[in-house]
mmCIF file of C-alpha atoms and ligand atoms in Angstrom:
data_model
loop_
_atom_site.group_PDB
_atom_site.id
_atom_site.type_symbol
_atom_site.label_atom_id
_atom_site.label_comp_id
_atom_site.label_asym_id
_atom_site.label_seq_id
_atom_site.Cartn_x
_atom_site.Cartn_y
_atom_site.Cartn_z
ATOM 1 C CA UNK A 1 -125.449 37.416 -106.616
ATOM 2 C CA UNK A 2 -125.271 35.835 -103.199
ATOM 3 C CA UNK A 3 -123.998 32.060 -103.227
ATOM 4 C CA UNK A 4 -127.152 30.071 -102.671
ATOM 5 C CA UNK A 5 -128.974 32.550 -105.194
ATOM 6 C CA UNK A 6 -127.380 30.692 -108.246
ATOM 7 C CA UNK A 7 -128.808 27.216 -107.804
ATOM 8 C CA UNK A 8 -132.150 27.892 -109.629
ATOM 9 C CA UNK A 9 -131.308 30.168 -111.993
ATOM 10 C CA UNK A 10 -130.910 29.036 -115.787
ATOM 11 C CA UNK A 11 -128.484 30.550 -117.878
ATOM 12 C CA UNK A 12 -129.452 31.087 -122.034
ATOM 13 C CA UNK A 13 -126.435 31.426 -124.462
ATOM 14 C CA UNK A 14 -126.546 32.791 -127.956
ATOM 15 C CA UNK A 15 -124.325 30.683 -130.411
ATOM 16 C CA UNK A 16 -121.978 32.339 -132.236
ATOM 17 C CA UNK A 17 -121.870 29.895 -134.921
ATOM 18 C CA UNK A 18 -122.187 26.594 -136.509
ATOM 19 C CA UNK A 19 -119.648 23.040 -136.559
ATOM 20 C CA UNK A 20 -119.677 21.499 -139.770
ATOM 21 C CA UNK A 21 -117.857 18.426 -139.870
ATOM 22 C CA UNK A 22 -118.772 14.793 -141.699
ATOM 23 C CA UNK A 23 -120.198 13.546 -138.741
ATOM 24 C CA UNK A 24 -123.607 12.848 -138.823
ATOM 25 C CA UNK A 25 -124.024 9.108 -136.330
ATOM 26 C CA UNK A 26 -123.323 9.962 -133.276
ATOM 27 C CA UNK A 27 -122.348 5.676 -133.146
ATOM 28 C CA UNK A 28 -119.949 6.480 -135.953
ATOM 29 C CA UNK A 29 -117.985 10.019 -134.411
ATOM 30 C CA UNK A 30 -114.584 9.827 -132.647
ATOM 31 C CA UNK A 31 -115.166 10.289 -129.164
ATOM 32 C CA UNK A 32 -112.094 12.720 -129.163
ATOM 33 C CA UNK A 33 -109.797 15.025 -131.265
ATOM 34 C CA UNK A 34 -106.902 12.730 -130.685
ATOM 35 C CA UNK A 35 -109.340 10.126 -132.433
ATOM 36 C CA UNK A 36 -110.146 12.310 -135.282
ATOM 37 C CA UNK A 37 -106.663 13.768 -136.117
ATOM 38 C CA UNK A 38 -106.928 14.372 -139.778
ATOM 39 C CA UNK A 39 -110.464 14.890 -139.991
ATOM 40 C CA UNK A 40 -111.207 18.285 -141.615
ATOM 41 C CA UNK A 41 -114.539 20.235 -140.901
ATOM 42 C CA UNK A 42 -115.227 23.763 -140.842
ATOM 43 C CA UNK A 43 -116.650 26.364 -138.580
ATOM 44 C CA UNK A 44 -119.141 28.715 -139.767
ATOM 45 C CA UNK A 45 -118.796 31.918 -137.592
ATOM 46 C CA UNK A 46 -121.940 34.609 -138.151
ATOM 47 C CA UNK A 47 -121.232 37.518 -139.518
ATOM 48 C CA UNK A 48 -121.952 39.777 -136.673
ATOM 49 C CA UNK A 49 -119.279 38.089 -134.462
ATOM 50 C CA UNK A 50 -116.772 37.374 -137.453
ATOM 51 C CA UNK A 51 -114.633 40.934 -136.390
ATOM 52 C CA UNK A 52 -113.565 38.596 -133.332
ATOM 53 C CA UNK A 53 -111.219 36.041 -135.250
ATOM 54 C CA UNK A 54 -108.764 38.506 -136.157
ATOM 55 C CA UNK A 55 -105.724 37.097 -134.801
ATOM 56 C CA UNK A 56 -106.928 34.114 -134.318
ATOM 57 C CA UNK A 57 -105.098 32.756 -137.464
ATOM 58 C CA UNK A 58 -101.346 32.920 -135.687
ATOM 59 C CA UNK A 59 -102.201 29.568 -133.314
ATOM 60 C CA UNK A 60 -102.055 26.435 -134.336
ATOM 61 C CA UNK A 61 -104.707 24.875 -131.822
ATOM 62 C CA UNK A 62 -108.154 26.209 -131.390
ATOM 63 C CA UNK A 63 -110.325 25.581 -127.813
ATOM 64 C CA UNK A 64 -114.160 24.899 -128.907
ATOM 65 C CA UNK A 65 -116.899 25.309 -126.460
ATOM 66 C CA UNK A 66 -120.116 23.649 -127.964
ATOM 67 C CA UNK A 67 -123.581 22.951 -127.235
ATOM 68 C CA UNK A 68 -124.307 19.197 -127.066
ATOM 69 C CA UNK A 69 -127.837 19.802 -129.538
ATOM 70 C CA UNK A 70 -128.431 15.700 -130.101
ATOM 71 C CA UNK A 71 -127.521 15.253 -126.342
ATOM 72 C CA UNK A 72 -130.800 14.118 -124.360
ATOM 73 C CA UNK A 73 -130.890 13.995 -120.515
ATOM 74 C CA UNK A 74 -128.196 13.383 -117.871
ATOM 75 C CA UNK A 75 -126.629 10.838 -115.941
ATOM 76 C CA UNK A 76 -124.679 11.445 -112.624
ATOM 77 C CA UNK A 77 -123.340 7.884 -112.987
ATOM 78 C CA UNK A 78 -122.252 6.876 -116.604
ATOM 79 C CA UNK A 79 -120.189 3.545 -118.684
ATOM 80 C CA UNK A 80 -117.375 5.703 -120.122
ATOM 81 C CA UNK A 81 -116.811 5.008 -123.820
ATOM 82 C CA UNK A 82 -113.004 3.773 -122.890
ATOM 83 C CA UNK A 83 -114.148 1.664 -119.888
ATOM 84 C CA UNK A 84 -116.939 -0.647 -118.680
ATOM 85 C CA UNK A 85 -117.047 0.345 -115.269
ATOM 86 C CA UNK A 86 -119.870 2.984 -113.910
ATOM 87 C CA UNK A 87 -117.948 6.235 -113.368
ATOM 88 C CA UNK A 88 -119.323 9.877 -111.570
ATOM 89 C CA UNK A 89 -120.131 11.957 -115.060
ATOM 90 C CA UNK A 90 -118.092 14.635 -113.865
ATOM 91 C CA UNK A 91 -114.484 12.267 -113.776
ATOM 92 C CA UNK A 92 -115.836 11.264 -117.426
ATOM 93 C CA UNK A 93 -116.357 12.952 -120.986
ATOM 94 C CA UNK A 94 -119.570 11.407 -121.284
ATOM 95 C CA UNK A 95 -122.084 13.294 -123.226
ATOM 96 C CA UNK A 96 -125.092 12.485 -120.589
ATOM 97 C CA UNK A 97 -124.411 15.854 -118.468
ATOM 98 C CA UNK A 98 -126.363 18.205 -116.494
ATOM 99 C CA UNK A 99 -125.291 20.491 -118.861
ATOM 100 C CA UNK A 100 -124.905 19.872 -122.532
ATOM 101 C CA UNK A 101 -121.676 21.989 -122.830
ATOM 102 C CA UNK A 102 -118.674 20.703 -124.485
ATOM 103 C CA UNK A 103 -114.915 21.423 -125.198
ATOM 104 C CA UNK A 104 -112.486 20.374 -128.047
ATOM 105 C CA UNK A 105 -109.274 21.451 -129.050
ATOM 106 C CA UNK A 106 -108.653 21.825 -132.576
ATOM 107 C CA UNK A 107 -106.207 22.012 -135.062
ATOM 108 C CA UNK A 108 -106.378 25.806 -136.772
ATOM 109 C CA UNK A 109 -105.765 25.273 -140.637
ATOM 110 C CA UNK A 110 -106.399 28.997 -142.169
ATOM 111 C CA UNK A 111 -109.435 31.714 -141.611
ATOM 112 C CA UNK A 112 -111.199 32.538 -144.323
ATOM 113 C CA UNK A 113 -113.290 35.760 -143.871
ATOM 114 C CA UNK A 114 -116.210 34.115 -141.315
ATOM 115 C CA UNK A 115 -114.993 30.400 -142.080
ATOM 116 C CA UNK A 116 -112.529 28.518 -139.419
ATOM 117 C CA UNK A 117 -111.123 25.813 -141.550
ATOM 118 C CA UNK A 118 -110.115 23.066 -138.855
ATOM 119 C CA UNK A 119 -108.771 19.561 -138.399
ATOM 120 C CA UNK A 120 -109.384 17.171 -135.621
ATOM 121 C CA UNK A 121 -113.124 17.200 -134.683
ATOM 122 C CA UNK A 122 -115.083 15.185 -132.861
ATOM 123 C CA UNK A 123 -118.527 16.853 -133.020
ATOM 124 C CA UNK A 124 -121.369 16.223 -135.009
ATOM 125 C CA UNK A 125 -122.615 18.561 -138.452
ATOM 126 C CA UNK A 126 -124.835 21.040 -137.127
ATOM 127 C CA UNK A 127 -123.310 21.452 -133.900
ATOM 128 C CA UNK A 128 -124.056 24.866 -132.373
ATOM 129 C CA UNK A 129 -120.737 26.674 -130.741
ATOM 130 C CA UNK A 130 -120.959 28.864 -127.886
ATOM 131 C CA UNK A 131 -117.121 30.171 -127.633
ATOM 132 C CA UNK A 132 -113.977 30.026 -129.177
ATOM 133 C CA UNK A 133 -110.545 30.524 -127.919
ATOM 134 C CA UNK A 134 -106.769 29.929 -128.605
ATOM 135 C CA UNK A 135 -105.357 27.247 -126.926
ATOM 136 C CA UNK A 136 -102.166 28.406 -125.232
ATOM 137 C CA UNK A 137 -100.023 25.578 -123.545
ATOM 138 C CA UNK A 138 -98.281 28.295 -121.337
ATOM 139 C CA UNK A 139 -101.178 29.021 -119.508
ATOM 140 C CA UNK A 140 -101.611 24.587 -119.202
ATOM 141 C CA UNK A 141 -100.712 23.363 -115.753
ATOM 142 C CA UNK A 142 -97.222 22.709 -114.796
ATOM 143 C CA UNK A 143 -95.518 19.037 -113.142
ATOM 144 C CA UNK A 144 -97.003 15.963 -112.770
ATOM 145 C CA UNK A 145 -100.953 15.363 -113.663
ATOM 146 C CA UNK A 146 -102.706 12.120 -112.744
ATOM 147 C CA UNK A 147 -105.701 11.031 -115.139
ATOM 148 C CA UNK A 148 -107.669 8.782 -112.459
ATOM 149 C CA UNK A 149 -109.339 5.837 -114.247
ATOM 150 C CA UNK A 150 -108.169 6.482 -117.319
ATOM 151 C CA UNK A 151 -104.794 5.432 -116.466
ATOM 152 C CA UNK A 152 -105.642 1.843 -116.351
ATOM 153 C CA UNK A 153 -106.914 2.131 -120.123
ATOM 154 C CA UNK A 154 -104.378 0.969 -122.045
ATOM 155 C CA UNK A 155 -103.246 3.014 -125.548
ATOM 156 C CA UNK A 156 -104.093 0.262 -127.954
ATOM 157 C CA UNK A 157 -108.072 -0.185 -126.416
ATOM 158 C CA UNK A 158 -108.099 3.779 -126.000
ATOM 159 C CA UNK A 159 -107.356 4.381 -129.705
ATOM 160 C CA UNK A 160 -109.999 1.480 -131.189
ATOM 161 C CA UNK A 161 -112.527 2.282 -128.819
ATOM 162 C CA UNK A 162 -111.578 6.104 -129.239
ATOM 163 C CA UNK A 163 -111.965 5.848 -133.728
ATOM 164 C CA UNK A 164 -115.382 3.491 -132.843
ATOM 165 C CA UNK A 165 -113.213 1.056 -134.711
ATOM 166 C CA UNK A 166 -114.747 -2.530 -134.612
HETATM 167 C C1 SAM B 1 -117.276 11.815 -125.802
HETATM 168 S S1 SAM B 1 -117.862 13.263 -126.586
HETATM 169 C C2 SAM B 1 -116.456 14.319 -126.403
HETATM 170 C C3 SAM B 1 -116.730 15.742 -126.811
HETATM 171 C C4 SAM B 1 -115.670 16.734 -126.359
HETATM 172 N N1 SAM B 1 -114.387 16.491 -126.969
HETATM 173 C C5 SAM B 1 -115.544 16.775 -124.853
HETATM 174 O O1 SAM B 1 -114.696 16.092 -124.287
HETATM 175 O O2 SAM B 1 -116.313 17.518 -124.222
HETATM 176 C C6 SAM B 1 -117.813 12.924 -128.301
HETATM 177 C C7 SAM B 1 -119.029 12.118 -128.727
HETATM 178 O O3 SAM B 1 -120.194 12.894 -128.548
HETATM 179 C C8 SAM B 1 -121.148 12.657 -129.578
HETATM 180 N N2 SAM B 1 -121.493 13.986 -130.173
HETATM 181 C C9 SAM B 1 -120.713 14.778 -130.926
HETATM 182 N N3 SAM B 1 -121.348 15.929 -131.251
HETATM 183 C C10 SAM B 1 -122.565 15.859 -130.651
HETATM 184 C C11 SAM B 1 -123.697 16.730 -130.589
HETATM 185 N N4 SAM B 1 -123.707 17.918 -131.204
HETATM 186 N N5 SAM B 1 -124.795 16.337 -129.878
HETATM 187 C C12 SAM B 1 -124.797 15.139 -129.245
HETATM 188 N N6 SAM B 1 -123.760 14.261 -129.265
HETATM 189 C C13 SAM B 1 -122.664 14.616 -129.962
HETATM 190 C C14 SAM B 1 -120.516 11.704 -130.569
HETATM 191 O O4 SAM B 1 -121.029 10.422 -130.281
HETATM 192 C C15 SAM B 1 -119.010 11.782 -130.210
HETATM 193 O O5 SAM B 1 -118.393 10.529 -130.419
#
């Protein structure tokens, strides 16, 4: 495909499977996994695709690519949920994207024939996933890493605002 060919095609996925977690208010969810540690949900894998967790039970931490399904138009500017400044939506997590795909890394509890039972999630019940893979920390990047903005977020505001406590 030549560069400029790209920029009006649209791209369909297929999920794989199906988040179940006890998240159903979107007000109510975590906004992270760090904010959810603890919370158990479950993925549903479909049968057809369920040959492709073997192995998967030896790592501890799962990477979840998602489809945003109760996400509804995008903003290029967004209000972060840690901040109250306008930030670009790409230096953000905000849900309001150009594309309503999404990434969490998740605690692995045990496999259970088509069944991921998992800790840690953010996402809402229902949730459609569109990949899974193990997280590996020696393929993470190596020396120092700035986090922009959210540097000047202090721990104690990131972690009420984070558990959408009051
Ligand atoms: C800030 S996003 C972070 C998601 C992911 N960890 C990421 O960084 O891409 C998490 C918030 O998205 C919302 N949310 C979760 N699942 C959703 C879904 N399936 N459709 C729309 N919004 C969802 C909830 O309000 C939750 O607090």
């Amino acid at each position: 495909m030549a560069p400029m060919e790209c920029r009006e095609e649209s791209i369909s996925y297929r999920p794989i499977g199906v988040i179940r977690s006890p998240h159903v208010d979107p007000r109510r969810t975590p906004i992270q996994p760090r904010y959810a540690a603890g919370i158990a949900g479950s993925i549903e894998i479909f049968p057809e695709f369920s040959a492709g967790l073997d192995d998967l039970e030896g790592f501890s931490h799962i990477v979840l690519l998602y489809h945003f399904h109760r996400s509804h138009g995008s903003r290029l500017r967004v209000v972060p949920y840690l901040d109250d400044e306008e930030r670009g939506v790409f230096a953000t997590r905000a849900p309001h994207r150009p594309n309503a795909i999404r990434m969490s890394v998740v605690r692995l509890v045990r496999r259970e024939g088509n069944i991921l039972h998992i800790e840690d999630i953010d996402a809402l019940d229902g949730t459609p996933v569109l990949d899974i893979k193990p997280h590996v920390p020696r393929f993470g990047v190596e020396g120092a890493v700035r986090s922009g903005w959210l540097e000047s977020v202090d721990e104690a505001t990131a972690t009420r605002r984070g558990r959408r406590d009051p």
